């Protein structure tokens, strides 16, 4: 029988994370980047956070550098995590991203290598070999099932969007299964709030596009606090009852922004508020001295940081007004 992992097993890595949090891109540091008079000032701030030179004039190189930073963080913390499944939750999306790229490249007879990211549970080359050979037994079970279904859908319909939908559904199912297997209420809550955010975004987008309930039914995910049936009822009412459905939940403000978006308001503001709800949930990790919560919170904060860095640097490079850039930044717990 495997040894049961206790919160106290995380004492060492929790202490490390508390020290590493000092290098996170805080709201104050983001304001400094917005106010910086030169790119040299920006680079100095980023160096203090442990980043190499990031050049918005070369987005591909910047994305490569951010990917390397992601990989280094995951590898570093994987060495000290008592349960590797907490790291796996953050690697999963790269498995599914790579699967999408490989399957669509296969359908178009192109090479997917430039789109692959070697940061998943399964190496990119290994995943490509498994998909090309059809020998999926070496893959994690849910990923293997996802790939098999997505390939069948793509071959039958020739619709890459449907292929992506299938893989996204399996992605959230996989995340939920990993979270449940750990027994962590905090991790399970993190996955649940992500599913709710994804479903709320999907509901508002489909309503804006004029799609019907049958289409929406096919793109909603199970596992959130709000059931797909409740969302379908809002869709049938053409958005009626949206604010009321979410009023008792942490998504109240995001749903109000969704109502505004349906009336012609900015979709970007609505989507930012959905992301911010996830950040607010993770803020609870700050009040946990040790255990898996600080680890999950830190890794998620880093993911938000990479998004914000891209918004900041690309916005500055394009000469966008600082107030506009500021309005697009995602909330983090620091």
XYZ file of C-alpha atoms in Angstrom:
334
model
C 0.000 0.000 0.000
C 1.343 3.452 -0.963
C 2.286 5.707 1.896
C -0.377 8.359 2.543
C 1.035 11.831 1.914
C 0.409 14.321 4.718
C 0.438 18.136 4.694
C 3.618 18.066 6.750
C 5.387 16.259 3.895
C 5.180 19.583 2.091
C 7.051 21.566 4.749
C 10.293 21.814 2.770
C 8.781 22.663 -0.613
C 6.301 25.084 1.001
C 9.201 26.963 2.565
C 10.941 27.083 -0.822
C 7.812 28.415 -2.484
C 7.419 31.169 0.093
C 10.972 32.256 -0.760
C 10.333 31.968 -4.512
C 7.216 34.129 -4.263
C 9.486 37.148 -3.780
C 10.436 36.800 -7.463
C 6.871 36.889 -8.766
C 5.737 39.761 -10.959
C 3.701 41.704 -8.414
C 1.171 44.405 -9.226
C 3.796 46.969 -8.166
C 6.354 45.540 -10.600
C 3.803 45.527 -13.404
C 3.122 49.202 -12.708
C 6.869 49.849 -12.894
C 6.963 48.197 -16.320
C 4.036 50.307 -17.483
C 5.770 53.481 -16.244
C 9.265 52.562 -17.494
C 10.770 55.138 -19.844
C 12.990 52.690 -21.681
C 13.274 49.034 -22.607
C 16.426 48.889 -20.485
C 14.382 49.743 -17.382
C 11.918 46.997 -18.266
C 14.703 44.436 -18.692
C 16.128 45.358 -15.278
C 12.759 44.678 -13.631
C 12.445 41.359 -15.446
C 15.978 40.336 -14.477
C 15.032 40.879 -10.834
C 12.245 38.329 -11.449
C 14.699 35.860 -12.958
C 13.809 36.332 -16.624
C 16.218 36.546 -19.559
C 15.909 39.383 -22.062
C 12.416 39.417 -23.578
C 11.970 41.328 -26.817
C 8.416 42.150 -27.888
C 9.761 42.962 -31.360
C 10.453 39.235 -31.750
C 7.303 37.498 -30.412
C 8.504 34.040 -31.411
C 11.735 34.405 -29.445
C 9.794 35.850 -26.504
C 7.388 32.905 -26.500
C 10.343 30.520 -26.647
C 11.925 32.229 -23.632
C 8.648 32.103 -21.681
C 8.248 28.428 -22.559
C 11.749 27.773 -21.235
C 10.837 29.599 -18.012
C 7.711 27.417 -17.661
C 9.712 24.259 -18.214
C 12.366 25.279 -15.693
C 9.746 26.031 -13.021
C 7.909 22.737 -13.526
C 11.151 20.750 -13.515
C 12.477 22.561 -10.446
C 9.378 21.973 -8.327
C 8.822 18.443 -9.585
C 12.046 17.416 -7.815
C 10.663 18.387 -4.410
C 6.949 17.626 -4.748
C 5.914 14.644 -2.582
C 3.121 13.839 -5.048
C 3.972 14.375 -8.754
C 0.299 14.571 -9.687
C 0.207 18.195 -8.533
C 2.794 18.960 -11.187
C 0.939 16.791 -13.715
C -2.122 19.044 -13.486
C -0.026 21.834 -14.980
C 1.594 19.576 -17.592
C -1.665 18.176 -18.909
C -2.475 21.096 -21.172
C 0.729 20.566 -23.127
C -0.166 16.933 -23.807
C -3.496 18.024 -25.236
C -2.016 20.991 -27.109
C 0.482 18.650 -28.749
C -2.220 16.125 -29.586
C -4.217 18.841 -31.366
C -1.168 19.950 -33.334
C -0.156 16.413 -34.352
C -3.637 15.314 -35.416
C -4.335 18.443 -37.454
C -0.888 18.308 -39.078
C -1.545 14.675 -39.943
C -4.860 15.616 -41.586
C -3.174 18.370 -43.625
C -0.033 16.332 -44.371
C 2.269 18.904 -42.746
C 5.010 18.774 -40.117
C 3.830 19.730 -36.590
C 7.281 20.028 -34.995
C 7.319 23.838 -34.855
C 4.033 23.788 -32.904
C 4.977 21.175 -30.313
C 5.866 22.056 -26.716
C 7.966 19.553 -24.804
C 6.479 20.232 -21.373
C 3.779 17.610 -20.961
C 3.699 14.359 -19.042
C 4.563 12.683 -22.338
C 7.517 13.906 -24.383
C 6.481 15.598 -27.624
C 8.490 13.150 -29.758
C 7.086 10.179 -27.857
C 3.535 11.433 -28.278
C 4.058 12.030 -31.987
C 5.459 8.527 -32.441
C 2.521 6.981 -30.567
C -0.020 8.870 -32.661
C 1.705 8.112 -35.947
C 2.080 4.417 -35.174
C -1.380 4.077 -33.649
C 0.151 2.328 -30.645
C -1.481 4.301 -27.841
C -1.000 1.802 -25.000
C 2.088 3.644 -23.750
C 0.094 6.841 -23.181
C -1.824 7.747 -19.997
C -5.242 6.046 -20.363
C -7.430 9.150 -20.618
C -5.058 10.801 -23.097
C -5.093 7.635 -25.223
C -8.912 7.623 -25.236
C -8.957 11.321 -26.082
C -6.621 10.899 -29.037
C -8.566 7.915 -30.391
C -11.900 9.775 -30.277
C -10.473 13.022 -31.659
C -8.817 11.225 -34.569
C -12.070 9.449 -35.420
C -14.010 12.732 -35.315
C -11.430 14.470 -37.497
C -11.365 11.654 -40.031
C -15.156 11.498 -40.158
C -15.981 15.214 -40.246
C -12.738 16.824 -41.477
C -13.583 19.591 -38.992
C -10.569 20.657 -36.874
C -12.828 22.647 -34.531
C -14.722 19.497 -33.570
C -11.390 17.742 -33.018
C -10.352 20.531 -30.636
C -13.672 20.334 -28.781
C -13.234 16.606 -28.199
C -9.703 17.085 -26.870
C -10.742 20.023 -24.664
C -13.494 17.906 -23.119
C -11.036 15.111 -22.361
C -8.525 17.643 -21.029
C -10.893 18.860 -18.327
C -11.992 15.304 -17.604
C -8.345 14.326 -17.178
C -7.635 17.291 -14.899
C -10.659 16.465 -12.788
C -9.594 12.815 -12.508
C -6.068 13.750 -11.425
C -7.391 16.205 -8.851
C -9.851 13.672 -7.457
C -7.133 11.005 -7.253
C -4.978 13.264 -5.064
C -7.787 13.727 -2.551
C -6.998 17.460 -2.379
C -10.046 19.669 -1.899
C -7.988 22.727 -2.880
C -6.796 21.200 -6.157
C -10.251 19.888 -6.967
C -11.672 23.368 -6.325
C -9.055 24.852 -8.650
C -10.073 22.498 -11.456
C -13.763 23.131 -10.791
C -13.402 26.913 -10.969
C -11.502 26.583 -14.265
C -14.317 24.461 -15.716
C -16.914 26.982 -14.558
C -14.901 29.827 -16.110
C -14.564 27.940 -19.399
C -18.290 27.142 -19.497
C -19.312 30.726 -18.733
C -17.029 32.037 -21.488
C -18.436 29.449 -23.892
C -22.045 30.353 -23.047
C -21.504 34.060 -23.703
C -19.501 33.477 -26.890
C -22.107 31.120 -28.369
C -24.923 33.533 -27.532
C -23.035 36.362 -29.234
C -22.538 34.160 -32.309
C -26.215 33.236 -32.393
C -25.551 29.514 -31.931
C -28.353 27.271 -30.679
C -28.586 25.052 -27.593
C -27.628 21.937 -29.533
C -24.299 23.486 -30.486
C -23.740 24.674 -26.916
C -24.496 21.218 -25.520
C -21.588 19.839 -27.519
C -19.022 22.333 -26.199
C -19.827 22.491 -22.475
C -17.753 20.601 -19.912
C -18.850 18.470 -16.988
C -17.384 18.944 -13.518
C -18.192 22.566 -12.695
C -20.367 23.952 -9.924
C -22.938 25.144 -12.481
C -24.433 22.256 -14.453
C -24.542 22.261 -18.271
C -28.344 21.934 -18.083
C -28.567 25.242 -16.201
C -26.434 26.915 -18.868
C -28.568 25.422 -21.648
C -31.647 26.935 -20.000
C -30.002 30.379 -20.098
C -29.112 29.802 -23.753
C -32.718 28.854 -24.556
C -33.792 32.151 -22.975
C -31.235 33.961 -25.192
C -29.242 35.039 -22.154
C -32.137 35.649 -19.813
C -31.359 34.683 -16.233
C -27.587 34.726 -16.723
C -26.857 37.175 -13.904
C -29.362 35.474 -11.600
C -27.824 32.023 -12.173
C -24.385 33.170 -11.086
C -25.458 35.668 -8.402
C -24.834 33.247 -5.486
C -21.432 32.157 -6.869
C -17.926 33.576 -7.055
C -18.664 34.382 -10.734
C -21.281 37.038 -9.962
C -19.236 39.978 -11.277
C -18.001 38.009 -14.289
C -21.568 37.055 -15.212
C -22.664 40.708 -14.960
C -19.852 41.557 -17.380
C -21.153 38.722 -19.577
C -24.603 40.332 -19.659
C -22.934 43.605 -20.669
C -20.984 41.774 -23.408
C -24.237 40.336 -24.755
C -25.564 43.884 -24.975
C -22.590 44.977 -27.082
C -19.969 45.493 -24.375
C -16.351 44.408 -24.612
C -15.770 40.669 -24.699
C -12.186 41.212 -23.501
C -13.373 42.745 -20.235
C -15.753 39.847 -19.628
C -13.081 37.227 -20.316
C -10.611 39.021 -18.048
C -13.139 38.892 -15.214
C -13.566 35.149 -15.747
C -9.805 34.680 -15.458
C -9.704 36.901 -12.381
C -12.152 34.627 -10.564
C -9.612 31.810 -10.912
C -6.932 34.128 -9.514
C -9.153 35.074 -6.580
C -9.681 31.402 -5.768
C -5.939 30.786 -5.748
C -5.392 33.698 -3.386
C -6.565 31.341 -0.656
C -3.204 29.578 -0.919
C -1.543 32.602 0.692
C -3.193 31.755 3.987
C -2.058 28.113 4.020
C 1.351 27.722 5.719
C 2.187 24.353 4.187
C 0.614 21.543 2.188
C -0.251 21.213 -1.468
C -2.125 24.544 -1.689
C 1.012 26.770 -1.775
C 2.466 24.556 -4.532
C -0.696 24.692 -6.660
C -1.119 28.418 -6.003
C 2.458 29.239 -6.977
C 2.379 27.235 -10.214
C -0.925 28.826 -11.212
C 0.427 32.287 -10.319
C 3.344 31.667 -12.649
C 0.940 30.751 -15.462
C -0.926 34.022 -14.914
C 2.408 35.828 -14.852
C 3.385 34.527 -18.292
C 0.073 35.795 -19.669
C 0.547 39.200 -18.058
C 4.123 39.493 -19.297
C 2.986 38.964 -22.851
C 0.199 41.544 -22.442
C 2.635 44.064 -20.935
C 5.462 43.662 -23.407
C 3.364 43.353 -26.559
C 1.244 46.292 -25.431
C 4.278 48.498 -24.780
C 5.819 47.427 -28.076
C 2.648 48.387 -29.951
C 2.441 51.762 -28.200
C -0.886 50.967 -26.531
C -2.010 53.377 -23.826
C -0.917 52.158 -20.362
C -4.481 52.382 -19.037
C -5.660 50.033 -21.795
C -2.852 47.595 -21.038
C -3.620 47.831 -17.332
C -7.267 46.956 -17.969
C -6.231 43.720 -19.695
C -3.941 42.405 -16.973
C -5.110 39.296 -15.127
C -5.362 39.230 -11.342
C -2.781 37.228 -9.456
C -2.526 36.519 -5.753
C 0.561 38.747 -5.251
